[in-house]
CSV table of C-alpha atoms and ligand atoms in Angstrom, one decimal:
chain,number,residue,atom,x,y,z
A,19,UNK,CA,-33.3,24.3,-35.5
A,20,UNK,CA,-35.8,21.3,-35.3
A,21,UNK,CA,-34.4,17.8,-36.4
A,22,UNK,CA,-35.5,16.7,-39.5
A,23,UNK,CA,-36.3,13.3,-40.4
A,24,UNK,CA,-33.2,11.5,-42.5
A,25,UNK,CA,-35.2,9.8,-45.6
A,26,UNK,CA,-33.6,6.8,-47.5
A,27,UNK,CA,-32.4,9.1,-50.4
A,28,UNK,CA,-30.9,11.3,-47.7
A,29,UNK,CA,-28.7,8.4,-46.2
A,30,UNK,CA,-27.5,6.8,-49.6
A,31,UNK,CA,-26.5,10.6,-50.7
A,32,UNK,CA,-24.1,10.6,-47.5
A,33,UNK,CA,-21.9,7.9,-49.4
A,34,UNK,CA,-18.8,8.9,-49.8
A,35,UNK,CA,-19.4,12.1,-47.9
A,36,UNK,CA,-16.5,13.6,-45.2
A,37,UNK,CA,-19.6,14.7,-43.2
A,38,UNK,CA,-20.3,11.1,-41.5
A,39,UNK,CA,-23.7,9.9,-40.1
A,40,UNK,CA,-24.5,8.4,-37.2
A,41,UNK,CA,-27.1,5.7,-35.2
A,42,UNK,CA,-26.9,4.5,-32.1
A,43,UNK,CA,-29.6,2.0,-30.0
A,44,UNK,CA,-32.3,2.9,-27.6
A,45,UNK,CA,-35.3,0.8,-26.2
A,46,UNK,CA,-37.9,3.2,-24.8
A,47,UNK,CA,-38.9,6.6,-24.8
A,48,UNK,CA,-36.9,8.4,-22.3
A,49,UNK,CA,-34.1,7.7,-24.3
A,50,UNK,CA,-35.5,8.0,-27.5
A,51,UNK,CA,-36.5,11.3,-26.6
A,52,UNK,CA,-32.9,12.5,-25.0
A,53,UNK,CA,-31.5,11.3,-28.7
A,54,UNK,CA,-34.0,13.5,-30.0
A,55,UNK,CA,-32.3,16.5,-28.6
A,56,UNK,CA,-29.6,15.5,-30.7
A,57,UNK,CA,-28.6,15.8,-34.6
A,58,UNK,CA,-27.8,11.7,-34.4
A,59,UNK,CA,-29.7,10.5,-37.4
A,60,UNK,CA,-30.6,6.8,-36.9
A,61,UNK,CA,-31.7,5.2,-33.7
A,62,UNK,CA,-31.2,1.2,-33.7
A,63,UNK,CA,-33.9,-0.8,-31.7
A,64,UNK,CA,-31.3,-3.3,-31.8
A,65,UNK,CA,-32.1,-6.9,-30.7
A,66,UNK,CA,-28.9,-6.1,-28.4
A,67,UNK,CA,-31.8,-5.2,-26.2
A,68,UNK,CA,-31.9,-8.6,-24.8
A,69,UNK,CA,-28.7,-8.5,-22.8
A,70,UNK,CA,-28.3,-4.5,-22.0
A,71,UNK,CA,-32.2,-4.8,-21.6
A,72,UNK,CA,-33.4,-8.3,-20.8
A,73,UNK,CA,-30.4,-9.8,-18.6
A,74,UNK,CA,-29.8,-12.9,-21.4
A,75,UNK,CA,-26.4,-14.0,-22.0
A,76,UNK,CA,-27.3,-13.0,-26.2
A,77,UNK,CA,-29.2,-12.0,-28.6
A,78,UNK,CA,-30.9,-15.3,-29.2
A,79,UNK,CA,-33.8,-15.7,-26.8
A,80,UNK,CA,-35.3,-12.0,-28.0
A,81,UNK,CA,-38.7,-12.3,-29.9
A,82,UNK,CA,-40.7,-10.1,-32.4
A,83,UNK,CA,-42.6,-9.2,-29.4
A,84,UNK,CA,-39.8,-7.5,-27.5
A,85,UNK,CA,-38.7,-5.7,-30.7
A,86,UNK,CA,-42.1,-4.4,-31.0
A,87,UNK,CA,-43.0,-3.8,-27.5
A,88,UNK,CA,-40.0,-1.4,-27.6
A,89,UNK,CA,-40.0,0.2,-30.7
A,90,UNK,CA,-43.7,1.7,-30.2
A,91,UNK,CA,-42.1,4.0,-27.2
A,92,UNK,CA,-38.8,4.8,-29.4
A,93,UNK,CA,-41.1,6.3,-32.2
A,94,UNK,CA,-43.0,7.7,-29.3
A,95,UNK,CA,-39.2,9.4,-28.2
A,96,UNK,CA,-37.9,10.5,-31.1
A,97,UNK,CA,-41.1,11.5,-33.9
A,98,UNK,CA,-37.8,13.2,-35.9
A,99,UNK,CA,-35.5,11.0,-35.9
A,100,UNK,CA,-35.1,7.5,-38.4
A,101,UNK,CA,-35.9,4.2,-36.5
A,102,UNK,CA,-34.3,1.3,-37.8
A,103,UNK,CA,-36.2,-2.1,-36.2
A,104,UNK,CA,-33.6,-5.0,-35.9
A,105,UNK,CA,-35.2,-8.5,-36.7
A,106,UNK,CA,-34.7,-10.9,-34.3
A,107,UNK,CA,-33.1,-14.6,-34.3
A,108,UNK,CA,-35.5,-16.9,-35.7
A,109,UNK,CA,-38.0,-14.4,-37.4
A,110,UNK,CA,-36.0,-14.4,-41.3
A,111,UNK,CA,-34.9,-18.4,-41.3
A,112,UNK,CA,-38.0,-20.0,-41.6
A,113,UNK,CA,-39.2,-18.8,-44.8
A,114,UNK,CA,-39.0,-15.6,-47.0
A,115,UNK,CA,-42.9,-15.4,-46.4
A,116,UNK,CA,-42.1,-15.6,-42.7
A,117,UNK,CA,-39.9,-12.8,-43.3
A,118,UNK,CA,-41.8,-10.6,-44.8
A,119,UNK,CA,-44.4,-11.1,-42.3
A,120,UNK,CA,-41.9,-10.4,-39.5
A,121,UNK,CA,-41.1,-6.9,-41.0
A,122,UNK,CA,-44.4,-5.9,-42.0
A,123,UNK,CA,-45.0,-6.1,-38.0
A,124,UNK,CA,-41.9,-4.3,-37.2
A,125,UNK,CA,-42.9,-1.1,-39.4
A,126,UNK,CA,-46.7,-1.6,-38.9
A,127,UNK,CA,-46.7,-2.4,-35.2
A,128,UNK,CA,-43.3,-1.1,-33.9
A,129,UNK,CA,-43.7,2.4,-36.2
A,130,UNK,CA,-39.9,2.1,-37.5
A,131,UNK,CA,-38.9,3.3,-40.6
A,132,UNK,CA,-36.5,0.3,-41.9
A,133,UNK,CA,-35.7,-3.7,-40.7
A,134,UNK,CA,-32.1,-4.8,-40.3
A,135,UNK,CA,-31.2,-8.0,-40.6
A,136,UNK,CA,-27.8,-10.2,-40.1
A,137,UNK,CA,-26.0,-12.2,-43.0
A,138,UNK,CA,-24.5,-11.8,-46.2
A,139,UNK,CA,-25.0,-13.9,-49.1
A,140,UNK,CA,-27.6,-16.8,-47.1
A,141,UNK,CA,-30.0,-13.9,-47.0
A,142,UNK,CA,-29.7,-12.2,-50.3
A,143,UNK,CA,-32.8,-13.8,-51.8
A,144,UNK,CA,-34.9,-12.5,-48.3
A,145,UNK,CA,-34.0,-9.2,-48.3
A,146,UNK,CA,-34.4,-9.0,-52.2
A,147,UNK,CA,-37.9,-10.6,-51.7
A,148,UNK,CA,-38.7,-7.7,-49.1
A,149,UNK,CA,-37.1,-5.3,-50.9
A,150,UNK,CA,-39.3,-5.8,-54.0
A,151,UNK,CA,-42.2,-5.5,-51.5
A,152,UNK,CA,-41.8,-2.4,-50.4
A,153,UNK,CA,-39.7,-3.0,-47.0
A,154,UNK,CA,-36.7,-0.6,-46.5
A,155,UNK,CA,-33.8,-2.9,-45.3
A,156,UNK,CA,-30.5,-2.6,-43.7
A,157,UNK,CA,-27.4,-5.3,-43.7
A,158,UNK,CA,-25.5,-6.6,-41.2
A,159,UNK,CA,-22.6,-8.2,-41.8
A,160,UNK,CA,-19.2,-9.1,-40.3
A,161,UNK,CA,-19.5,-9.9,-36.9
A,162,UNK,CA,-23.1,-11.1,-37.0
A,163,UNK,CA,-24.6,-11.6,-32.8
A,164,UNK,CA,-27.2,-14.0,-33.4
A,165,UNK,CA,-24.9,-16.5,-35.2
A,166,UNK,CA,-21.5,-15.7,-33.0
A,167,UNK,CA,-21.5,-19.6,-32.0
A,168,UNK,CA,-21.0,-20.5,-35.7
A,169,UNK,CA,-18.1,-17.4,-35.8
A,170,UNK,CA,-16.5,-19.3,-32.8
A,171,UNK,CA,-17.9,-16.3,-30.5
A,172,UNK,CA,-17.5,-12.4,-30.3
A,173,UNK,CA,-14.1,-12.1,-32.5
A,174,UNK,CA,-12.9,-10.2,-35.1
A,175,UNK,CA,-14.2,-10.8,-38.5
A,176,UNK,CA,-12.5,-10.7,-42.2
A,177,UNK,CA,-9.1,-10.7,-40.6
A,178,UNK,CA,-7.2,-12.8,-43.1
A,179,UNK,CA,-7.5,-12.5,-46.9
A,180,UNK,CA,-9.7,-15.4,-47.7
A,181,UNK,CA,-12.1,-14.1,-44.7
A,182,UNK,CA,-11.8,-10.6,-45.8
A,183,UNK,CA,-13.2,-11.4,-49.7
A,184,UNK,CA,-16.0,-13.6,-48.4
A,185,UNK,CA,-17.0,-10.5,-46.6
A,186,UNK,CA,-16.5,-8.6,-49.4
A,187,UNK,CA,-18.7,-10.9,-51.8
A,188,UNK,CA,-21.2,-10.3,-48.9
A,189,UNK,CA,-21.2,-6.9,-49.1
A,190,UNK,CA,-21.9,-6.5,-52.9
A,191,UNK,CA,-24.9,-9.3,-52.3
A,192,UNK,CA,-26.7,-7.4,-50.4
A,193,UNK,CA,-26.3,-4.3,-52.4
A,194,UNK,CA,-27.6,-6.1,-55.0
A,195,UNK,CA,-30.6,-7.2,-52.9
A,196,UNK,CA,-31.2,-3.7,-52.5
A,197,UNK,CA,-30.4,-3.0,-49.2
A,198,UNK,CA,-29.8,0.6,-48.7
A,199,UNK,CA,-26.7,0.7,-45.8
A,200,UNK,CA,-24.9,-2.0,-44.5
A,201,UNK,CA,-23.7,-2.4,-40.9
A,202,UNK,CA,-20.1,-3.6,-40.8
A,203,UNK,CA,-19.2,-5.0,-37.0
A,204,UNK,CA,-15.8,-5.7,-36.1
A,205,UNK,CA,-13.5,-6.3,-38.4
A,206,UNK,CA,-10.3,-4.6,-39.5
A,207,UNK,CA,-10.1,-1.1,-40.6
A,208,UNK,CA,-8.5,-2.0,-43.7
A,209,UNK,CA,-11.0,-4.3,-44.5
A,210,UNK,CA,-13.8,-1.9,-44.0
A,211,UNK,CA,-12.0,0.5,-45.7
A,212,UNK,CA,-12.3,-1.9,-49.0
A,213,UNK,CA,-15.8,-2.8,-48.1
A,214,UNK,CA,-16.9,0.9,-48.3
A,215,UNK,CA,-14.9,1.8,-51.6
A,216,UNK,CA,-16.6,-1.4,-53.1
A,217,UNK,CA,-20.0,0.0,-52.5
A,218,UNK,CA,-22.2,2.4,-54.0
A,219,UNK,CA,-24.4,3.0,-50.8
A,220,UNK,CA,-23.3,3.8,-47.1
A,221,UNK,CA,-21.0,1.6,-44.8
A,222,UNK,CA,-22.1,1.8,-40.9
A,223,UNK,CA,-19.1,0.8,-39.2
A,224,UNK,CA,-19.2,-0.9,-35.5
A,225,UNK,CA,-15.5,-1.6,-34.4
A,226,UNK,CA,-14.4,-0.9,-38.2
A,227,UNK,CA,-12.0,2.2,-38.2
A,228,UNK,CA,-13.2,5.3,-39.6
A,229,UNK,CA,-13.6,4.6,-43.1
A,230,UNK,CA,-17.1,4.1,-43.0
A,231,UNK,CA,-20.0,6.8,-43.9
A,232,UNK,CA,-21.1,6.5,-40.7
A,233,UNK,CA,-20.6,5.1,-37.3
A,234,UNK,CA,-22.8,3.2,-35.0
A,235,UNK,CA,-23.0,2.1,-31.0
A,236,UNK,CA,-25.0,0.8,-28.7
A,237,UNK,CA,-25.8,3.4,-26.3
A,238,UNK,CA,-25.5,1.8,-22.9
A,239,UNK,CA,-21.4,1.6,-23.9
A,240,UNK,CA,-21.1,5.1,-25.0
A,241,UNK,CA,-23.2,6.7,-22.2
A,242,UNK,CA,-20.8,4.0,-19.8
A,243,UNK,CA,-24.4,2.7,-18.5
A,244,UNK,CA,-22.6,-1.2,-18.9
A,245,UNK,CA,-19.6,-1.3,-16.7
A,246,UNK,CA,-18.7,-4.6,-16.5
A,247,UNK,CA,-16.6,-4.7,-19.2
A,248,UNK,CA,-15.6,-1.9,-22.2
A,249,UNK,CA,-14.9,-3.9,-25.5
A,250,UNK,CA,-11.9,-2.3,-27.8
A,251,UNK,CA,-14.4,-0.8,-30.2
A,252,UNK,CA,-16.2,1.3,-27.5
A,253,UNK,CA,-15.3,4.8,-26.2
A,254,UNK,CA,-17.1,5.9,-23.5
A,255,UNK,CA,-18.5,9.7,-23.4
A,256,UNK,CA,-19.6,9.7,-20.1
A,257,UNK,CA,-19.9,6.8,-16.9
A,258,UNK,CA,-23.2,7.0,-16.1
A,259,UNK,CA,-23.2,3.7,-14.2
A,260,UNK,CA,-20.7,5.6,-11.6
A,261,UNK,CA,-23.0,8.8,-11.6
A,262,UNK,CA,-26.3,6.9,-11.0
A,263,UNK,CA,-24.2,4.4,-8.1
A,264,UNK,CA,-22.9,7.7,-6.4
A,265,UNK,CA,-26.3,9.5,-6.6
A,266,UNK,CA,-28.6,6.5,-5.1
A,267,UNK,CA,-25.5,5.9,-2.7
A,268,UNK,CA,-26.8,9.2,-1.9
A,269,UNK,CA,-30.4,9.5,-1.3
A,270,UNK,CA,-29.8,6.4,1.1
A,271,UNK,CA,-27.5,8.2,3.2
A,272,UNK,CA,-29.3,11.4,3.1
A,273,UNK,CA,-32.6,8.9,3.9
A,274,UNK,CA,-30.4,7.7,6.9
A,275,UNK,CA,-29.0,11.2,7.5
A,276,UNK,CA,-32.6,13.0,7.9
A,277,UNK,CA,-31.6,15.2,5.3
A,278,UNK,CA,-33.7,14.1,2.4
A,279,UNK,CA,-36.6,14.8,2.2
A,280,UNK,CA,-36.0,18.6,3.3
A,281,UNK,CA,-38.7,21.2,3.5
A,282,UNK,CA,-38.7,21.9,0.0
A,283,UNK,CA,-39.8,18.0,-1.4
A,284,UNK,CA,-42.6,18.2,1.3
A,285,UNK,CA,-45.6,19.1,1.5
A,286,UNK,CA,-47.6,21.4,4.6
A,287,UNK,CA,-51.0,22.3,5.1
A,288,UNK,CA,-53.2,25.1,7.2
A,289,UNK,CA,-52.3,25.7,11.1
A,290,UNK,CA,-55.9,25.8,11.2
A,291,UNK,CA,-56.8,22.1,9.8
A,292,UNK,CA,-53.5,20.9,12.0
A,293,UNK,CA,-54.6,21.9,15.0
A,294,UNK,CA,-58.1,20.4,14.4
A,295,UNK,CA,-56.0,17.0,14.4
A,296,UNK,CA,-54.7,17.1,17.7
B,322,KIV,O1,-28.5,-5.0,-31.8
B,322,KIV,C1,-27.6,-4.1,-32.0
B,322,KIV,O2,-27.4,-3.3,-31.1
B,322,KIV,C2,-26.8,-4.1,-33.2
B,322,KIV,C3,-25.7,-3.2,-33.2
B,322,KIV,C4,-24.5,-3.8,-32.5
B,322,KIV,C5,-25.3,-2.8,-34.6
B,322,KIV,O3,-27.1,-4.9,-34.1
């Protein structure tokens, strides 16, 4: 059957649901195109691009441009399939008109369907102001990348009361924004567990237990593309860093070997026109 575009109303009617939904990242279209093939709903161009991607250390250094330059070839990918543009550090803190102008480029430029943006609370007022201006947004809260310094690094967020009802208080600010999902990275089960049952529209959990209405990952970790570590929250479905080592291992020995290319990758040409060579 061909894959049908999730709309907005679609995704808050999967609150609550046992039938969970599901968005993971991609940066270009060969990607985009092999999620396609599949019923995941969401794709994230996910400013995560700049370390599975751009070879920086974190999120930080990646700019409007690089969200846009890679979400033109995502929508390119995957026609059928929501794209959810992530706004990068540096392009919501200015102003709220700064803000708005940042998303407008995402969805006019880029071609996604929705922003996200990191924070809680701090950015209630922005994504209210975009909200009312027509701009479909997504949260992000819990462990937030761009700001990891101020969460003393990549650690688990929420995990003692106090924590766990600021994130809480976040939650319910940025459903009253009008976001219409919230991301919810690392942090206990339990804790997402309260976040969802708080909330009247979907819970995307990353590293939050399986409470949420749907779950999220960055591709490169599921596909086991990224091998220099696994963090806790990933499970890798396949090690395609291995598969693509062991096959260019191959073509250089085959290279070496004489066997590659055989006469089936080349290409001949008339006796007649050889021997007019020699
Ligand atoms: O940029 C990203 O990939 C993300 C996910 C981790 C949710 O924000």
């Amino acid at each position: 059957m061909a894959k049908v575009k999730m709309t907005i109303p679609q995704c808050k009617e999967m609150k609550g649901k046992t039938e969970k939904f599901t968005m993971i990242t991609a940066y270009d279209v060969l990607l985009a195109s092999v999620i396609e093939k599949t019923p995941i709903e969401m794709i994230l161009v996910g400013d995560s691009l700049g370390m599975t991607v751009l070879g920086y250390n974190s999120t930080v250094p990646v700019t409007m441009d690089d969200i846009i330059h890679h979400t033109k070839p995502v929508v390119k990918g995957a026609p059928n399939t929501f794209i959810v543009g992530d706004m990068p550090f540096g392009s919501y803190n200015a102003s709220v008109e700064d803000a708005i102008r940042n998303a407008n480029r995402i969805m006019k430029e880029g071609g996604a369907d929705a922003i996200k943006l990191e924070g809680g609370k701090n950015v209630a007022h922005i994504v209210e102001a975009m909200v009312n201006g027509g701009i479909p947004v997504m949260g992000h809260i819990g462990l937030t990348p761009q700001t990891a310094g101020q969460l003393g690094g990549f650690k688990v967020q929420g995990k003692d009361a106090e924590a766990a009802k600021q994130l809480i208080e976040d939650a319910k600010a940025l459903e009253k924004a009008g976001v219409f999902a919230i991301v919810v990275e690392c942090v206990p089960a339990p804790v997402a567990k309260l976040i969802t049952e708080e909330l009247s529209i979907p819970t995307m959990g990353i590293g939050a237990g399986p409470y949420c209405d749907a779950q999220v990952l960055v591709t490169q970790d599921l596909l086991g593309m990224f091998d220099r570590f696994v963090p806790k929250m990933v499970k890798q479905y396949a090690q395609l860093n291995k598969q693509m080592v062991d096959a260019l291992n191959s073509f250089y020995q085959e290279t070496q070997d004489g066997v590659f290319p055989g006469p089936e990758h080349s290409f001949g040409m008339k006796e007649e026109d050889l021997k007019r060579l020699y």
